[in-house]
Short mmCIF file of C-alpha atoms and ligand atoms in Angstrom, two decimals:
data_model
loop_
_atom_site.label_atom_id
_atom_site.label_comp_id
_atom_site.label_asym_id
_atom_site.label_seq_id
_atom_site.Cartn_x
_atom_site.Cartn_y
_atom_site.Cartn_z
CA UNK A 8 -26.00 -9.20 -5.80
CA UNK A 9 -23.72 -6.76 -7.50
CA UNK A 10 -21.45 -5.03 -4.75
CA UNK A 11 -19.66 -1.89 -6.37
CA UNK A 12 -17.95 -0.72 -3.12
CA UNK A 13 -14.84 -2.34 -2.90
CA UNK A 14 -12.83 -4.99 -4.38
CA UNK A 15 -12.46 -6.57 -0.48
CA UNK A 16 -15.93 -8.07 -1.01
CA UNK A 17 -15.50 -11.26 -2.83
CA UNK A 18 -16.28 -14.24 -1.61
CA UNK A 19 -14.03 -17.63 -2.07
CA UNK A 20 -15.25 -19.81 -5.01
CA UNK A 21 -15.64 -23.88 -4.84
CA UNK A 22 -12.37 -24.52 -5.96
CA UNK A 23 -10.84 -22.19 -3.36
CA UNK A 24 -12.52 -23.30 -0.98
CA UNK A 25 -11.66 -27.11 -1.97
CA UNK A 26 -8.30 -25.99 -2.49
CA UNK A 27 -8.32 -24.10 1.39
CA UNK A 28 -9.49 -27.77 2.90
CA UNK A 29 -6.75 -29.93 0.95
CA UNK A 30 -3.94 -27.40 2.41
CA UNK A 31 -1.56 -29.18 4.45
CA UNK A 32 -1.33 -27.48 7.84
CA UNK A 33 1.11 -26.81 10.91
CA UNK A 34 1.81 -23.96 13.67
CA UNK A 35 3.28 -21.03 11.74
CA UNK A 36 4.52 -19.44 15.05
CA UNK A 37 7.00 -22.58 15.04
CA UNK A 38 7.35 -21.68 11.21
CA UNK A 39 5.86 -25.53 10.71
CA UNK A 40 2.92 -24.12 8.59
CA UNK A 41 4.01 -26.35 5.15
CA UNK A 42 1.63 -23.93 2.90
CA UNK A 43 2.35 -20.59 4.71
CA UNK A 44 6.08 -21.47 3.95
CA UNK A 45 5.14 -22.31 0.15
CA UNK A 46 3.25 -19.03 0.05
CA UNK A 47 5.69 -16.79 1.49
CA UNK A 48 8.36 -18.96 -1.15
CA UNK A 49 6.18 -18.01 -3.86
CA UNK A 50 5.69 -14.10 -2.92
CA UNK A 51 9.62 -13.56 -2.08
CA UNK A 52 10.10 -15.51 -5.76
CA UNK A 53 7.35 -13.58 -7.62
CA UNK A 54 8.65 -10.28 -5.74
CA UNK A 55 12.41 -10.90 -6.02
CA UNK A 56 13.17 -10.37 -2.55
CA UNK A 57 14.65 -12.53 -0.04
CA UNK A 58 12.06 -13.33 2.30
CA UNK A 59 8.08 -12.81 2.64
CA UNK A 60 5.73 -12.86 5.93
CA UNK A 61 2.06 -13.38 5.48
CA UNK A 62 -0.05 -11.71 7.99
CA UNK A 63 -4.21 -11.13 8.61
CA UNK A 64 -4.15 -7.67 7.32
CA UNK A 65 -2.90 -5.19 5.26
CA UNK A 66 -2.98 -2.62 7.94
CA UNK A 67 -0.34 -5.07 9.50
CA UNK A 68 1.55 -5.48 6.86
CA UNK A 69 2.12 -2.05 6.65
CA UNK A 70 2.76 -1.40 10.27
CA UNK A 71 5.12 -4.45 10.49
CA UNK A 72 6.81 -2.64 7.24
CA UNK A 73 7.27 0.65 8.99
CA UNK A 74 7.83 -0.80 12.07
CA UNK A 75 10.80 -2.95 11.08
CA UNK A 76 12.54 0.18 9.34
CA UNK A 77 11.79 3.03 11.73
CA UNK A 78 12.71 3.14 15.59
CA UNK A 79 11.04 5.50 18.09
CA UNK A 80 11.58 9.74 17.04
CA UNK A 81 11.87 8.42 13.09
CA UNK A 82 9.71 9.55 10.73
CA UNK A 83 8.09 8.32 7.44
CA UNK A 84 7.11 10.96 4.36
CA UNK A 85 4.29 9.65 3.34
CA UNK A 86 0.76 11.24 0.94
CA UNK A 87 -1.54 12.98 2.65
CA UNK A 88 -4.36 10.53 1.81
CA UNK A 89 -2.25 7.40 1.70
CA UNK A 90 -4.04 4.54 3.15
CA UNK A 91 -1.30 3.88 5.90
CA UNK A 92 -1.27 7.45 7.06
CA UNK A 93 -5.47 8.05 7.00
CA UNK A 94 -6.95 5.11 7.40
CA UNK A 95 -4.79 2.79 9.53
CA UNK A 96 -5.86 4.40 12.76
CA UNK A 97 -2.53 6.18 12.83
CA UNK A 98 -0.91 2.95 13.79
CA UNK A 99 2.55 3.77 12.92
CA UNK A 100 2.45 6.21 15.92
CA UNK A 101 0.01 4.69 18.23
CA UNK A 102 2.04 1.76 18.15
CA UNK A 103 5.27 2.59 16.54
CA UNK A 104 6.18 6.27 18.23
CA UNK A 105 6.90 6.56 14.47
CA UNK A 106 5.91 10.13 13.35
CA UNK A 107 4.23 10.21 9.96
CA UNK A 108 5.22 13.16 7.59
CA UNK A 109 2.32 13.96 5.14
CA UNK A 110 3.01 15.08 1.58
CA UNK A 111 0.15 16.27 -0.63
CA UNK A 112 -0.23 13.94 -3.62
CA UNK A 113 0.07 15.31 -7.26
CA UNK A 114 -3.35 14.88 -9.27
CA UNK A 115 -0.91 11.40 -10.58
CA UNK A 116 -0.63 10.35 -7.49
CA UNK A 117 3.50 10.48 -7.12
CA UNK A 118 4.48 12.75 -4.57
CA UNK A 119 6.87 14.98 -6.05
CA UNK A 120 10.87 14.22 -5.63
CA UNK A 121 10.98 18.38 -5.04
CA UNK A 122 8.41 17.61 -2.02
CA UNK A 123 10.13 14.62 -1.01
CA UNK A 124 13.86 16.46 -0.55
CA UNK A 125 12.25 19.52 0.91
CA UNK A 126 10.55 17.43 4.03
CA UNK A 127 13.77 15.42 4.94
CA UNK A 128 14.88 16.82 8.35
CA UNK A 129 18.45 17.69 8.73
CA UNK A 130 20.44 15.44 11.48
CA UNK A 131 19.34 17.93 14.31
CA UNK A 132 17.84 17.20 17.90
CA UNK A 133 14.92 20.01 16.90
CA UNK A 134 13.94 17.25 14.21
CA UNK A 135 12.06 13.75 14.19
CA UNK A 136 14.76 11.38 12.27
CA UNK A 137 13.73 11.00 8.27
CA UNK A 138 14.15 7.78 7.91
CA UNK A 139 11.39 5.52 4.86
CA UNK A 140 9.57 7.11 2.07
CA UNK A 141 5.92 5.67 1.67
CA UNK A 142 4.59 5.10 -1.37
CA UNK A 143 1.22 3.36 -2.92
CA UNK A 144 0.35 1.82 -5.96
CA UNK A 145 -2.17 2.04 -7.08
CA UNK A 146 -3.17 4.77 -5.59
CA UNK A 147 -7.10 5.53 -6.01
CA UNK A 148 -6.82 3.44 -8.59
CA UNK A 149 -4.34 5.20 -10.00
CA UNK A 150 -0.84 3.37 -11.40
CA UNK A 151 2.46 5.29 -10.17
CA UNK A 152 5.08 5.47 -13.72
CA UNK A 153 7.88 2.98 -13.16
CA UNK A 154 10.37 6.16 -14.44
CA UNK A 155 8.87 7.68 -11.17
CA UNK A 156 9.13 4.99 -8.97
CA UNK A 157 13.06 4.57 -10.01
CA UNK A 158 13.53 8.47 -9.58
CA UNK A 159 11.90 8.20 -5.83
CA UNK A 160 14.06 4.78 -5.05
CA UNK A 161 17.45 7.28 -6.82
CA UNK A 162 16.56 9.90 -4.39
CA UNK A 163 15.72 7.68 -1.12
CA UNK A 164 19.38 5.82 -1.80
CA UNK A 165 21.04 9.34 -1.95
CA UNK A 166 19.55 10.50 1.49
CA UNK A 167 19.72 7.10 3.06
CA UNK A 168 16.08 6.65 3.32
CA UNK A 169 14.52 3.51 3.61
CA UNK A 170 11.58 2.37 0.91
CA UNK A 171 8.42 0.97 1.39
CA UNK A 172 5.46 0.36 -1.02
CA UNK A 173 1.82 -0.47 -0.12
CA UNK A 174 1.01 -2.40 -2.62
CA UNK A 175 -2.27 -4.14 -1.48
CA UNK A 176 -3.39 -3.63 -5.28
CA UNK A 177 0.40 -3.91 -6.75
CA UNK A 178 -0.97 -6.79 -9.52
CA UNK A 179 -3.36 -4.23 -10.74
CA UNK A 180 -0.46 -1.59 -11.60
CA UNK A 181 1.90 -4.95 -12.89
CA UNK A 182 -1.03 -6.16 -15.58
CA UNK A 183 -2.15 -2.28 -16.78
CA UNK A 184 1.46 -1.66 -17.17
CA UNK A 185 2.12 -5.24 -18.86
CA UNK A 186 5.35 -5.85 -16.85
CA UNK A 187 6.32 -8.08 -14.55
CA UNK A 188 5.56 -6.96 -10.97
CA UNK A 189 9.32 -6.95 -10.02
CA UNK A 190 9.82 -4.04 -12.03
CA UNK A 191 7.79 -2.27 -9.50
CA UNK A 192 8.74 -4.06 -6.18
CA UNK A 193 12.91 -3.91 -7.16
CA UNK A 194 12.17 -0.03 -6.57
CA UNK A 195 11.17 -0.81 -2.96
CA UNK A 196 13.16 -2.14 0.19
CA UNK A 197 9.63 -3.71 1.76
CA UNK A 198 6.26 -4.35 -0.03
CA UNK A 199 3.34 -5.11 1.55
CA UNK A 200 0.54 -7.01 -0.51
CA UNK A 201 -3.22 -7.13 0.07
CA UNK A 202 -4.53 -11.35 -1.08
CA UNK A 203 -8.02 -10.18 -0.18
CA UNK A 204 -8.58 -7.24 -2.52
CA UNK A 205 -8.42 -8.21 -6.36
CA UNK A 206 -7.26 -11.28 -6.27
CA UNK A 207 -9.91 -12.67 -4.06
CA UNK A 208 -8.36 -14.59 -1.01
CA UNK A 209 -10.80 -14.26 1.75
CA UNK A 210 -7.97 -12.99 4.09
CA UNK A 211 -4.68 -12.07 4.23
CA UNK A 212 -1.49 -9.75 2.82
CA UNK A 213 2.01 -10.50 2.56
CA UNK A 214 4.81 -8.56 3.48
CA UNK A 215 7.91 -9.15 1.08
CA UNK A 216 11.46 -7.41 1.50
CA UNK A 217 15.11 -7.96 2.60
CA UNK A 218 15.89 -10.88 4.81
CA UNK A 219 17.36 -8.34 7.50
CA UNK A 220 13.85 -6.43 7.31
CA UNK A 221 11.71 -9.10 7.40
CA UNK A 222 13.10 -10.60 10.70
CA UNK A 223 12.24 -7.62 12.38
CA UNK A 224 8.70 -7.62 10.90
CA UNK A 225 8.47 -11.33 12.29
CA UNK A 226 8.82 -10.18 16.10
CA UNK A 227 6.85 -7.20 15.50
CA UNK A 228 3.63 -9.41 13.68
CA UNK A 229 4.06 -11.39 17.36
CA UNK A 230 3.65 -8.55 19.01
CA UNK A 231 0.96 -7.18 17.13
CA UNK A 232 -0.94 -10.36 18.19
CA UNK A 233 -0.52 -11.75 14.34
CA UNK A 234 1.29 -14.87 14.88
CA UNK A 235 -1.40 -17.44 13.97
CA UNK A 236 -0.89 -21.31 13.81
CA UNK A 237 -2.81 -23.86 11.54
CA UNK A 238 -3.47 -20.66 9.27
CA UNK A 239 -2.28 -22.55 5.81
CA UNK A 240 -6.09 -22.82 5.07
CA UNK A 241 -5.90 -19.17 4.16
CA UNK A 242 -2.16 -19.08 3.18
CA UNK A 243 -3.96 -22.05 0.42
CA UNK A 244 -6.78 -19.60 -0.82
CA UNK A 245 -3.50 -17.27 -1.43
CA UNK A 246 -1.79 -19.24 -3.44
CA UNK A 247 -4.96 -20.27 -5.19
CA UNK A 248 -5.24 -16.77 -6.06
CA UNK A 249 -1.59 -15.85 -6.89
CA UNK A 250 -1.83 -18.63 -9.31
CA UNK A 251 -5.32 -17.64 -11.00
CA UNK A 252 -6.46 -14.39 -10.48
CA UNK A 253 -3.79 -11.87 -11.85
CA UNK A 254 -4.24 -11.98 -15.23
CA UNK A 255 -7.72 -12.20 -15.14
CA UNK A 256 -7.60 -8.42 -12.98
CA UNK A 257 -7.25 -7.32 -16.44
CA UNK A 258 -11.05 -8.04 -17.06
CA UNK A 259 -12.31 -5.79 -13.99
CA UNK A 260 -10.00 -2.70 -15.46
CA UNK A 261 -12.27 -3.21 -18.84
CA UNK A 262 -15.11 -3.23 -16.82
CA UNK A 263 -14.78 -0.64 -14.69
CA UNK A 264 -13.85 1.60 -18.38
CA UNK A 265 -16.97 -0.13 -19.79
CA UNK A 266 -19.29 0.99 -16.96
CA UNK A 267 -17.69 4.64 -16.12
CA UNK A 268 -18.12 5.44 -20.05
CA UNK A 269 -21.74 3.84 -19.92
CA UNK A 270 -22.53 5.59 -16.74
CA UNK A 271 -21.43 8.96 -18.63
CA UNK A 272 -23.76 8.70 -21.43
CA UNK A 273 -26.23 9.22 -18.69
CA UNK A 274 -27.05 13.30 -18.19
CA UNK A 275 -27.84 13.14 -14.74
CA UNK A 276 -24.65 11.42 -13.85
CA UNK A 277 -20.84 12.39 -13.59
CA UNK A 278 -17.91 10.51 -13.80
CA UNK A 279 -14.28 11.64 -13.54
CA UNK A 280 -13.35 9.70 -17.10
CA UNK A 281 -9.68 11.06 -16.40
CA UNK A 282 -8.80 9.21 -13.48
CA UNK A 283 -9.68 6.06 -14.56
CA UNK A 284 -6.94 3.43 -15.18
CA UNK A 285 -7.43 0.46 -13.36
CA UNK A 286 -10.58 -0.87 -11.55
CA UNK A 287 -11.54 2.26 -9.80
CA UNK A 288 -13.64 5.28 -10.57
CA UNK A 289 -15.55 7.76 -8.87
CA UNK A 290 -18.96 8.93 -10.03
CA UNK A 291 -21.49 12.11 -8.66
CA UNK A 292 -25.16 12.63 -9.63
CA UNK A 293 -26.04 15.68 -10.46
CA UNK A 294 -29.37 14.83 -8.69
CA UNK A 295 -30.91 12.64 -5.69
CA UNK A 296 -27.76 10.33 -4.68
CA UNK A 297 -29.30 8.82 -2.04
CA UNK A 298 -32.74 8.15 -4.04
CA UNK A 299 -30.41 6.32 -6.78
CA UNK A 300 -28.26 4.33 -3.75
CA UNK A 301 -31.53 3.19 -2.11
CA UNK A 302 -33.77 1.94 -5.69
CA UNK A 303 -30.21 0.30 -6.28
CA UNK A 304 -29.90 -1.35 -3.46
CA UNK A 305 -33.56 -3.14 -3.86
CA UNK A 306 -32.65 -4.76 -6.93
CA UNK A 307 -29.46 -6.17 -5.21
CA UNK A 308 -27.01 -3.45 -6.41
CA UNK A 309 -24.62 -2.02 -3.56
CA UNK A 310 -22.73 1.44 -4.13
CA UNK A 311 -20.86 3.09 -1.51
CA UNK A 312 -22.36 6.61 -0.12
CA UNK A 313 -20.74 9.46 -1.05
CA UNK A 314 -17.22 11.16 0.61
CA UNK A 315 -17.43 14.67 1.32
CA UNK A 316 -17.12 16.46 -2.07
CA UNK A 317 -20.31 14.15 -3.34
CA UNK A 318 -18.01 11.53 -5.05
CA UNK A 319 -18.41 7.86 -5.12
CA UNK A 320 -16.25 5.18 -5.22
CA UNK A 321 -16.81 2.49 -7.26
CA UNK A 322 -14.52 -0.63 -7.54
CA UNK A 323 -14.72 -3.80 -9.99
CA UNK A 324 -13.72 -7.22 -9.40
CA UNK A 325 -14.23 -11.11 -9.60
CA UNK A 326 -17.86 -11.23 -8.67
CA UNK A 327 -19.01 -8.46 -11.38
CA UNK A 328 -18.83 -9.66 -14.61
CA UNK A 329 -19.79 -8.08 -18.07
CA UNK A 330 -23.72 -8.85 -17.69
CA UNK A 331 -23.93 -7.50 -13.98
CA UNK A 332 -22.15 -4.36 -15.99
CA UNK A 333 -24.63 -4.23 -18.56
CA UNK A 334 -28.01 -5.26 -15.39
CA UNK A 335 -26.12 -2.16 -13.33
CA UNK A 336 -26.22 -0.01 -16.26
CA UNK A 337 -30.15 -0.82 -17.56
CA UNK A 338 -31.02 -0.04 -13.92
CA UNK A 339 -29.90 3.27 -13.38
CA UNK A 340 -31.04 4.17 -16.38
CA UNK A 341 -34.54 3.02 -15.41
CA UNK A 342 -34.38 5.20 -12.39
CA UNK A 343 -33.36 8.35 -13.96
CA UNK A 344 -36.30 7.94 -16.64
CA UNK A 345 -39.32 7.24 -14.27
CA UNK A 346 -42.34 9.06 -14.70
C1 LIG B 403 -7.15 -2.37 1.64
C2 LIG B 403 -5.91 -1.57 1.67
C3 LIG B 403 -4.91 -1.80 2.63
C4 LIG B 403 -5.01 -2.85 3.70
O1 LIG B 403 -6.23 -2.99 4.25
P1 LIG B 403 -6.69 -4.21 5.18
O2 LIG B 403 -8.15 -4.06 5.12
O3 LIG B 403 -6.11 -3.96 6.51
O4 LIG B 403 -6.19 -5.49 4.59
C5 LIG B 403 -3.78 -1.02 2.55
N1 LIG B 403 -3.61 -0.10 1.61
C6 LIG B 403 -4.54 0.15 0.66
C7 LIG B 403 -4.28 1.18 -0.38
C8 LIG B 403 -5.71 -0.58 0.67
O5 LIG B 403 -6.64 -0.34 -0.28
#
C-alpha cells in the first residue's frame, strides 16, 4: 500500500512498538507518568524552552497554546488558511471566546509585517483586544525564512503581542534549512508540535513554551478532557521518534522532489514544481482525475481527491520509500498510455 495523502498515516514499526511496551508507566494527571516527564524533558531541551506538555492532538495543542495566552474579547492574527483558524473547528472561539483575525498569506507563506501592524486594534472598547500572532511552519509544505520569523517575533515584542507557532511539521523546516530547530522555536513564546505527522508516533503533539504559559495550558488540556494517565506508551513511541526519525525526514523531501519532477515529465499531468520544498506538493490532471484516483487505488496506491481549484495534495513520508516512488510513477504512466 502506498498512501500519498498525508504524512498522519504511518503506522508504528516493531521497534516502536517494542519500545511503546518497555515504557515505564504512571498517571500523568498526578504528573507520575516517568516517560511523559522524559518526553516533555526532551522537547523543552530540544526546543529551548522551559517547560513542554504532551497532549492527544495537535488541534489541542494549539488550542491549549491560544488558550493559555488569550482571555475572553482577545484576538489572534492569524493566515487565512492556517490550520488552527480553518480546520480546527474554530476552536479558539467555540471554546476560547477568542476571536481569530485572518490575514491572507503571501504566495511564501509569511504573512506580511505591513499586514500584521495594520490588523492590530488600537486599545478601544469598539475593538476585540490584539493580543498573539499565529504563525505555521511549514506551511503547505512550505518553510517560513528564519530572517522572517525574527522580523515577525521584532514586531510582536514592539506591540506586546504574544507568539505562537504551529509547528506540527517544525522538523521538516529545521532539516531543509540545516539548522537546529531552536533557531526557529527561540522566535516563538509557545510551539506546538505534531509526533504523529513525519516523524511517525502513532499519536500525540507537544506543546513547548515558557514555564508561566505552559501552566495555564496544563489546566486548560484538563479541561479540554486531555489529561490522560498511563499514556507513557505513546509518550515512548515519541521519544522513539524524536530520537530516529528527524534526520531521516530529509529522505521524504527528496522523494517528494523525485516524484513531483517524475510526475511532470508526464503531459497529461501538472504539478506546481515552485512550491515544492519539503514533503508536500500538489498535482492536477489535465484529464480524468477521478479515473486516475480509482485505477490507483486498485493497485494499492491512495491519493487524496481533489480541493476546489482541481489540486491535489500529495505528502511523503516513512512508509514510501524510493521503489514505491519509482511503482507510483510506472503506474500512472501505464494509465495515461492505455489503449
Ligand atoms: C496535522 C496538523 C495539525 C494538528 O492536527 P491533529 O490532527 O489535531 O494532530 C496542526 N497544524 C497543522 C499545520 C497540521 O498539519
Amino acid at each position: 500500500m502506498i498512501d500519498l495523502r498525508s504524512d498522519t498515516v504511518t503506522k508504528p514499526s516493531k521497534e516502536m512498538l517494542e519500545a511503546m511496551m518497555r515504557a515505564p508507566v504512571g498517571d500523568d494527571v498526578y504528573g507520575e507518568d516517568p516517560t511523559i516527564n522524559q518526553l516533555e524533558a526532551l522537547m523543552a531541551s530540544m526546543t529551548g524552552k522551559e517547560a513542554a506538555i504532551f497532549a492527544p492532538s495537535g488541534t489541542q495543542t494549539n488550542l491549549m497554546g491560544i488558550m493559555a495566552h488569550c482571555e475572553r474579547g482577545d484576538e489572534y492574527l492569524v493566515g487565512q488558511t492556517a490550520h488552527t483558524f480553518r480546520f480546527e473547528g474554530g476552536g479558539a472561539a467555540v471554546l476560547g471566546s477568542v476571536q481569530p483575525q485572518p490575514i491572507d498569506f503571501e504566495v511564501d507563506g509569511t504573512l506580511s509585517i505591513e499586514k500584521i501592524a495594520a490588523n492590530i486594534k488600537p486599545g478601544d472598547d469598539h475593538f476585540a483586544r490584539t493580543k498573539l500572532l499565529c504563525l505555521e511552519n511549514t506551511v503547505a509544505g512550505k518553510v517560513l525564512p528564519i530572517a522572517y520569523l525574527q522580523e515577525a517575533k521584532r514586531i510582536c515584542e514592539e506591540k506586546k503581542l504574544g507568539t505562537h507557532l504551529d509547528g506540527a511539521r517544525i522538523f521538516n523546516a529545521s532539516v531543509k534549512l540545516n539548522v537546529d530547530v531552536r533557531s526557529i522555536t527561540d522566535c516563538f513564546d509557545t510551539v506546538s508540535i505534531c509526533l504523529s505527522k513525519g516523524l511517525g508516533a502513532p499519536v500525540g503533539s507537544v506543546l513547548c513554551g515558557t514555564k508561566e504559559l505552559i501552566v495555564k495550558a496544563h489546566r486548560w488540556r484538563k479541561i479540554l478532557g486531555g489529561g490522560m494517565r498511563q499514556a507513557g506508551i505513546l509518550a515512548a513511541a515519541g521519544i522513539f521518534a524524536l530520537e530516529r526519525n528527524i534526520e531521516r525526514l530529509r529522505d521524504d523531501h527528496d522523494n517528494a522532489h523525485f516524484l513531483a519532477h517524475e510526475l511532470a515529465r508526464i503531459d497529461e499531468i501538472e504539478v506546481d514544481l515552485e512550491q515544492i520544498q519539503t514533503n508536500i506538493f500538489n498535482i492536477r490532471t489535465r484529464t480524468d482525475y477521478p479515473g486516475l484516483q480509482k485505477a490507483l487505488q486498485d493497485k494499492g496506491i491512495i491519493l487524496s481527491s481533489p480541493n476546489y481549484d482541481g489540486w491535489v495534495r500529495c505528502v511523503t513520508h516513512l512508509d514510501i520509500n524510493r521503489e514505491d516512488a519509482k511503482r507510483l510513477i510506472d503506474e500512472v504512466k501505464s494509465f495515461f498510455v492505455r489503449p
